[in-house]
Coordinates of C-alpha atoms in Angstrom, one line a residue:
Chain A
X1 CA 6.8 26.1 87.9
X2 CA 7.6 23.4 85.3
X3 CA 10.5 24.1 83.0
X4 CA 9.6 25.2 79.6
X5 CA 11.2 23.3 76.8
X6 CA 12.2 25.4 73.8
X7 CA 12.0 23.4 70.7
X8 CA 14.6 25.1 68.7
X9 CA 16.5 26.9 71.4
X10 CA 15.9 29.9 73.6
X11 CA 17.1 32.5 71.0
X12 CA 15.2 31.0 68.1
X13 CA 13.2 33.8 66.4
X14 CA 11.0 31.4 64.5
X15 CA 10.0 29.7 67.7
X16 CA 9.2 33.0 69.4
X17 CA 7.1 34.1 66.4
X18 CA 5.2 30.8 66.4
X19 CA 4.5 31.0 70.2
X20 CA 2.9 34.4 69.6
X21 CA 0.0 32.8 67.6
X22 CA -3.3 33.1 69.4
X23 CA -5.7 30.5 70.8
X24 CA -9.2 31.3 71.9
X25 CA -10.0 30.3 75.4
X26 CA -12.8 30.6 78.0
X27 CA -12.0 31.4 81.6
X28 CA -13.2 28.9 84.2
X29 CA -12.4 31.0 87.2
X30 CA -12.3 34.7 88.1
X31 CA -8.8 36.1 87.7
X32 CA -8.1 39.2 89.9
X33 CA -6.5 42.3 88.4
X34 CA -6.3 40.9 84.9
X35 CA -9.3 42.7 83.6
X36 CA -7.2 44.8 81.2
X37 CA -6.8 41.8 78.9
X38 CA -10.5 41.9 78.0
X39 CA -11.0 45.2 76.2
X40 CA -14.8 44.8 76.2
X41 CA -15.2 45.1 80.0
X42 CA -14.1 47.8 82.4
X43 CA -13.9 45.5 85.4
X44 CA -10.5 45.2 87.1
X45 CA -11.0 41.4 87.4
X46 CA -11.3 39.0 84.6
X47 CA -14.8 37.5 84.9
X48 CA -15.7 33.8 84.7
X49 CA -16.8 32.8 81.2
X50 CA -15.0 35.7 79.4
X51 CA -13.7 34.6 76.0
X52 CA -10.4 35.9 74.9
X53 CA -7.8 35.2 72.2
X54 CA -4.5 34.9 74.0
X55 CA -1.0 34.1 72.7
X56 CA 0.3 30.6 73.2
X57 CA 2.9 31.5 75.8
X58 CA 0.3 33.0 78.1
X59 CA -2.1 30.1 77.8
X60 CA 0.8 27.7 78.5
X61 CA 1.2 29.4 81.9
X62 CA -2.4 28.9 83.0
X63 CA -3.3 25.7 81.2
X64 CA -1.0 22.8 82.0
X65 CA -0.9 19.6 84.1
X66 CA -1.0 21.6 87.4
X67 CA -3.4 24.3 86.6
X68 CA -6.4 24.3 84.3
X69 CA -7.8 27.8 84.7
X70 CA -9.2 28.0 81.2
X71 CA -10.9 25.9 78.6
X72 CA -9.1 26.2 75.3
X73 CA -10.7 26.0 71.9
X74 CA -8.3 24.6 69.2
X75 CA -7.8 26.9 66.2
X76 CA -10.0 25.6 63.4
X77 CA -7.0 24.8 61.2
X78 CA -6.1 22.0 63.6
X79 CA -9.5 20.5 63.8
X80 CA -10.9 17.3 62.3
X81 CA -12.6 19.2 59.4
X82 CA -9.2 20.5 58.1
X83 CA -7.5 17.2 58.8
X84 CA -9.9 15.7 56.2
X85 CA -9.1 18.4 53.7
X86 CA -5.4 18.0 54.2
X87 CA -5.8 14.2 53.9
X88 CA -7.7 14.6 50.6
X89 CA -4.9 16.6 48.9
X90 CA -2.4 18.5 50.9
X91 CA -0.6 20.0 47.9
X92 CA -3.3 22.4 47.0
X93 CA -4.0 23.8 50.5
X94 CA -2.8 27.4 51.2
X95 CA -0.8 26.8 54.4
X96 CA 0.3 30.4 54.7
X97 CA -3.3 31.4 55.1
X98 CA -3.6 28.8 57.9
X99 CA -1.0 30.7 59.9
X100 CA 2.4 31.4 58.6
X101 CA 3.9 29.0 61.2
X102 CA 1.5 26.1 60.6
X103 CA 4.0 23.3 61.5
X104 CA 5.7 25.1 64.4
X105 CA 2.5 26.2 66.0
X106 CA 1.1 22.7 65.5
X107 CA 4.0 21.2 67.4
X108 CA 3.6 23.7 70.2
X109 CA -0.1 22.9 70.5
X110 CA 0.8 19.3 71.3
X111 CA 2.0 20.5 74.7
X112 CA -1.6 21.7 75.5
X113 CA -4.0 19.1 74.2
X114 CA -5.0 15.6 75.3
X115 CA -2.9 12.8 74.1
X116 CA -5.3 11.3 71.5
X117 CA -6.1 14.7 69.9
X118 CA -2.4 15.5 70.0
X119 CA -1.6 12.3 68.2
X120 CA -4.1 13.2 65.5
X121 CA -2.6 16.6 65.0
X122 CA 0.9 15.1 64.9
X123 CA -0.1 12.5 62.3
X124 CA -1.8 15.1 60.1
X125 CA 1.2 17.4 60.2
X126 CA 3.5 14.6 59.3
X127 CA 1.4 13.2 56.4
X128 CA 0.8 16.8 55.2
X129 CA 4.5 17.5 55.2
X130 CA 5.4 14.3 53.5
X131 CA 3.0 14.8 50.6
X132 CA 4.1 18.4 50.1
X133 CA 7.8 17.8 50.5
X134 CA 8.4 16.4 47.1
X135 CA 6.7 19.3 45.4
X136 CA 8.8 21.8 47.3
X137 CA 12.0 20.1 46.2
X138 CA 10.8 20.2 42.6
X139 CA 10.0 23.9 42.9
X140 CA 13.3 24.8 44.5
X141 CA 15.2 23.1 41.6
X142 CA 13.5 25.4 39.1
X143 CA 15.2 28.7 38.3
X144 CA 12.4 30.3 36.4
X145 CA 10.8 32.7 38.8
X146 CA 7.7 33.6 36.8
X147 CA 5.6 30.5 37.5
X148 CA 7.0 30.1 41.0
X149 CA 5.3 33.1 42.7
X150 CA 1.9 31.6 43.0
X151 CA 3.2 28.2 44.2
X152 CA 5.6 29.8 46.8
X153 CA 2.8 32.0 48.3
X154 CA 1.1 28.9 49.6
X155 CA 4.1 27.7 51.6
X156 CA 4.3 28.1 55.3
X157 CA 7.4 29.5 57.0
X158 CA 9.2 26.2 57.5
X159 CA 8.5 25.2 53.9
X160 CA 9.7 28.6 52.7
X161 CA 13.0 28.1 54.5
X162 CA 13.3 24.7 53.0
X163 CA 12.5 26.1 49.5
X164 CA 15.2 28.8 50.0
X165 CA 17.8 26.2 51.1
X166 CA 17.0 24.1 48.1
X167 CA 17.3 27.0 45.8
X168 CA 20.6 28.1 47.3
X169 CA 21.9 24.6 46.6
X170 CA 20.5 24.5 43.1
X171 CA 22.2 27.8 42.3
X172 CA 25.4 26.7 44.0
X173 CA 25.4 23.6 41.7
X174 CA 25.0 25.8 38.6
X175 CA 27.8 28.0 39.8
X176 CA 30.0 25.0 40.4
X177 CA 29.4 23.8 36.8
X178 CA 30.4 27.2 35.5
X179 CA 33.5 27.1 37.8
X180 CA 32.5 30.3 39.4
X181 CA 32.7 29.0 43.0
X182 CA 36.3 30.0 43.5
X183 CA 35.6 33.6 42.5
X184 CA 36.0 36.1 45.4
X185 CA 32.8 38.1 45.8
X186 CA 32.0 41.2 47.8
X187 CA 30.3 40.8 51.1
X188 CA 26.6 40.6 51.0
X189 CA 26.3 43.6 53.4
X190 CA 28.1 45.8 50.8
X191 CA 26.0 44.5 47.9
X192 CA 22.8 45.0 49.8
X193 CA 23.8 48.6 50.7
X194 CA 24.9 49.4 47.1
X195 CA 21.5 48.3 45.7
X196 CA 19.8 50.4 48.2
X197 CA 21.8 53.5 47.3
X198 CA 21.0 53.0 43.6
X199 CA 17.3 52.9 44.3
X200 CA 17.3 56.0 46.4
X201 CA 19.4 57.8 43.8
X202 CA 17.1 57.0 41.0
X203 CA 14.1 58.1 43.1
X204 CA 15.8 61.4 43.7
X205 CA 16.2 62.2 40.0
Chain B
X1 CA -1.7 43.9 75.8
X2 CA 1.1 42.2 77.6
X3 CA 4.5 42.0 76.0
X4 CA 3.4 43.8 72.8
X5 CA 6.5 46.0 72.6
X6 CA 9.0 43.2 73.2
X7 CA 7.4 41.2 70.5
X8 CA 7.7 44.1 68.1
X9 CA 11.4 43.9 68.6
X10 CA 11.4 40.3 67.5
X11 CA 9.2 41.1 64.5
X12 CA 11.7 43.8 63.5
X13 CA 14.6 41.3 63.7
X14 CA 12.6 38.8 61.6
X15 CA 11.9 41.2 58.8
X16 CA 15.4 42.6 58.8
X17 CA 17.4 39.5 58.6
X18 CA 15.2 37.5 56.3
X19 CA 14.9 40.2 53.6
X20 CA 17.9 42.5 53.7
X21 CA 21.3 42.0 55.2
X22 CA 21.4 45.2 57.2
X23 CA 21.0 46.2 60.7
X24 CA 18.0 48.3 61.7
X25 CA 18.3 51.1 64.2
X26 CA 18.5 50.0 67.8
X27 CA 15.0 50.3 69.1
X28 CA 15.8 52.1 72.4
X29 CA 12.1 53.1 73.0
X30 CA 10.7 49.6 72.9
X31 CA 13.5 48.2 75.0
X32 CA 13.0 50.9 77.7
X33 CA 9.2 50.4 77.6
X34 CA 9.7 46.7 78.1
X35 CA 12.0 47.3 81.0
X36 CA 9.4 49.5 82.6
X37 CA 6.7 46.8 82.0
X38 CA 8.9 44.2 83.6
X39 CA 9.5 46.4 86.7
X40 CA 5.7 47.0 87.1
X41 CA 4.9 43.3 86.7
X42 CA 7.5 42.4 89.2
X43 CA 6.4 44.9 91.7
X44 CA 2.7 43.9 91.4
X45 CA 3.6 40.2 91.8
X46 CA 5.6 41.0 94.9
X47 CA 2.5 42.6 96.4
X48 CA 0.1 39.8 95.3
X49 CA 2.4 37.0 96.5
X50 CA 1.9 37.9 100.2
X51 CA -1.6 36.4 100.6
X52 CA -0.5 33.3 98.8
X53 CA 2.3 32.8 101.4
X54 CA -0.4 32.9 104.0
X55 CA -2.4 30.2 102.3
X56 CA -4.9 32.2 100.2
X57 CA -4.6 30.9 96.6
X58 CA -7.0 33.3 94.9
X59 CA -4.2 35.3 93.4
X60 CA -2.3 32.4 92.0
X61 CA -3.5 32.6 88.3
X62 CA -2.7 36.3 88.2
X63 CA 0.8 35.7 89.5
X64 CA 1.3 32.8 87.0
X65 CA 0.2 35.1 84.1
X66 CA 2.5 38.0 85.2
X67 CA 5.3 35.5 85.7
X68 CA 4.8 34.2 82.2
X69 CA 4.8 37.7 80.8
X70 CA 8.1 38.5 82.7
X71 CA 9.7 35.3 81.2
X72 CA 8.4 36.2 77.8
X73 CA 9.8 39.7 78.0
X74 CA 13.1 38.4 79.1
X75 CA 13.3 36.0 76.3
X76 CA 12.4 38.6 73.7
X77 CA 14.9 41.2 75.0
X78 CA 17.7 38.7 75.2
X79 CA 17.0 37.3 71.8
X80 CA 17.0 40.9 70.4
X81 CA 20.4 41.8 71.8
X82 CA 21.9 38.3 71.2
X83 CA 20.9 38.2 67.5
X84 CA 22.2 41.7 66.9
X85 CA 25.4 40.9 68.7
X86 CA 26.1 37.9 66.5
X87 CA 25.4 40.0 63.5
X88 CA 27.8 42.7 64.6
X89 CA 30.4 40.1 65.3
X90 CA 30.0 38.7 61.8
X91 CA 30.8 42.2 60.4
X92 CA 34.4 41.6 61.4
X93 CA 34.6 38.6 59.2
X94 CA 32.4 39.8 56.4
X95 CA 34.1 43.1 55.8
X96 CA 37.5 42.3 57.3
X97 CA 37.6 45.8 58.9
X98 CA 37.9 46.9 62.5
X99 CA 35.8 50.1 61.7
X100 CA 32.2 49.5 61.0
X101 CA 30.9 51.4 57.9
X102 CA 29.1 54.6 58.7
X103 CA 25.6 53.5 57.6
X104 CA 25.9 50.5 59.9
X105 CA 27.5 52.3 62.8
X106 CA 24.7 54.8 62.8
X107 CA 22.2 52.0 63.5
X108 CA 24.2 50.5 66.4
X109 CA 23.6 51.4 70.0
X110 CA 26.5 52.9 72.0
X111 CA 27.1 49.6 73.8
X112 CA 27.1 47.7 70.5
X113 CA 29.8 50.1 69.2
X114 CA 31.9 49.5 72.3
X115 CA 31.3 45.8 72.1
X116 CA 32.4 45.6 68.5
X117 CA 35.7 47.4 69.4
X118 CA 36.3 45.0 72.2
X119 CA 35.5 42.0 70.0
X120 CA 37.9 43.2 67.3
X121 CA 40.6 43.6 70.0
X122 CA 40.1 40.2 71.5
X123 CA 40.1 38.6 68.0
X124 CA 43.3 40.5 67.2
X125 CA 45.0 39.3 70.4
X126 CA 43.9 35.7 69.7
X127 CA 45.3 35.8 66.2
X128 CA 48.6 37.3 67.5
X129 CA 48.9 34.5 70.0
X130 CA 48.3 32.0 67.2
X131 CA 50.9 33.6 65.1
X132 CA 53.5 33.5 67.9
X133 CA 52.8 29.8 68.3
X134 CA 54.1 29.3 64.7
X135 CA 57.5 30.7 65.5
X136 CA 60.2 28.6 63.9
X137 CA 63.7 27.9 65.2
X138 CA 65.1 30.6 62.9
X139 CA 62.8 33.1 64.6
X140 CA 60.4 33.6 61.7
X141 CA 56.8 34.3 62.8
X142 CA 54.2 33.3 60.3
X143 CA 51.3 35.8 60.6
X144 CA 47.9 34.2 60.9
X145 CA 44.7 36.1 60.0
X146 CA 41.6 34.2 60.6
X147 CA 39.4 36.5 58.5
X148 CA 41.4 35.6 55.4
X149 CA 40.7 32.7 53.1
X150 CA 37.2 32.0 54.1
X151 CA 37.1 30.1 50.8
X152 CA 39.9 27.8 49.6
X153 CA 42.1 29.8 47.2
X154 CA 42.5 28.5 43.7
X155 CA 45.6 30.5 42.8
X156 CA 48.0 32.8 44.6
X157 CA 47.7 35.7 42.1
X158 CA 44.4 37.0 40.8
X159 CA 43.2 39.6 38.3
X160 CA 41.3 42.4 39.8
X161 CA 39.6 45.5 38.5
X162 CA 39.0 48.7 40.6
X163 CA 35.4 49.7 41.0
X164 CA 36.2 53.1 42.6
X165 CA 39.2 55.4 43.3
X166 CA 41.0 54.1 46.3
X167 CA 44.4 55.7 46.1
X168 CA 47.8 54.2 47.1
X169 CA 47.7 50.7 48.4
X170 CA 50.7 49.1 50.1
X171 CA 51.3 45.4 49.3
X172 CA 52.8 42.9 51.6
X173 CA 56.1 43.0 49.8
X174 CA 56.5 46.7 50.4
X175 CA 55.6 48.0 46.9
X176 CA 52.7 50.3 46.4
X177 CA 50.1 50.3 43.6
X178 CA 47.7 53.1 42.9
X179 CA 44.2 51.9 42.6
X180 CA 42.4 54.1 40.2
X181 CA 38.9 53.5 39.0
X182 CA 38.7 51.0 36.1
X183 CA 42.4 50.0 36.2
X184 CA 43.3 46.4 36.2
X185 CA 46.0 44.6 38.3
X186 CA 47.4 41.2 38.8
X187 CA 48.1 40.9 42.5
X188 CA 48.5 38.5 45.4
X189 CA 45.1 37.2 46.4
X190 CA 45.9 37.4 50.1
X191 CA 46.6 41.1 49.7
X192 CA 43.5 42.1 48.0
X193 CA 40.7 39.9 49.3
X194 CA 39.7 42.4 52.0
X195 CA 39.3 45.0 49.4
X196 CA 37.2 42.7 47.3
X197 CA 35.0 42.0 50.3
X198 CA 34.5 45.7 50.8
X199 CA 33.4 46.1 47.2
X200 CA 36.4 48.3 46.1
X201 CA 37.9 45.7 43.8
X202 CA 36.3 43.2 41.6
X203 CA 37.7 39.7 41.0
X204 CA 37.8 39.0 37.2
X205 CA 38.8 35.8 35.5

């Protein structure tokens, strides 16, 4: 079997979460003893032509250069129609709705599809990221949380991480200006636990 | 569905570490279930692989899918223990204590508790060997504690306020101070930074 390449490392949680996203596929051949995957049939074998939504890692095993046991149907978010929408204005699109791991899953998909389709997906992802990047940087520099909520809820996972990193730095800069950076602080584990205690205490009253 | 339980473990990790800095209880049930699933998959594959060895390839897709599931389970399980292990190791540096706090210890599995003890011991040995390497001609050994000064110190002495009653505390020069709630002291930063990390003292300007 060909060696799997793990984009961000074997132990990367984000990568595992992204590779759990489902792709719909249609089986070209009968697969013995795998009938339990299709909950609508009681047959022990998986019939030819049955349509299933399977996670990426499972599809990868049966759809590659060596074997093509299935026909895959790309998720609609990665099709031409949505490419056009993203091209028109990427900033207003709700990427979280299009799968919380839009970029990561998109990159994984490149392993499955033909070169020309893959190139299209890659180009779209890149231009989408480029046009949204500036906005995310602007957002992360703001410290007022009231307006932010709606804007943040449209970011996908990668973007959220980037937003958090930007915000951490913005806060760090403010703290540096106030000369607070050399202050010794309690461990985050202690602080988290203390806040939790307080909440449960007030609930009990 | 294949690999459902092992993916739940990863989801649990994801929600824990991104939102709160605390360890969730070790999910023994899901881990054991995944082990059983792996055993079953492996046994079934061993049976189905016999015809393939004799040149009958009809079972091949099934074997591929089971194999992918095995690999997936392995990855999820390893990531689960590995991420938790790293978190437990960071405890030693975050809290500067060799005993995990009760609320955390309750969520650790037996093996993790043992592992933490061993880790603390190894780290202590390592720090001791470093200290011995600093021995000067006059025989003075400069003690090195790697968990200290994770931030560069601004001054040797700092003002601290007690947040809770701690009792007598022995300083490095042999004197003792009694740390009573709301009392303020001016002490050596190296003596008190562990207590600040644990949330017993507060660093004030």
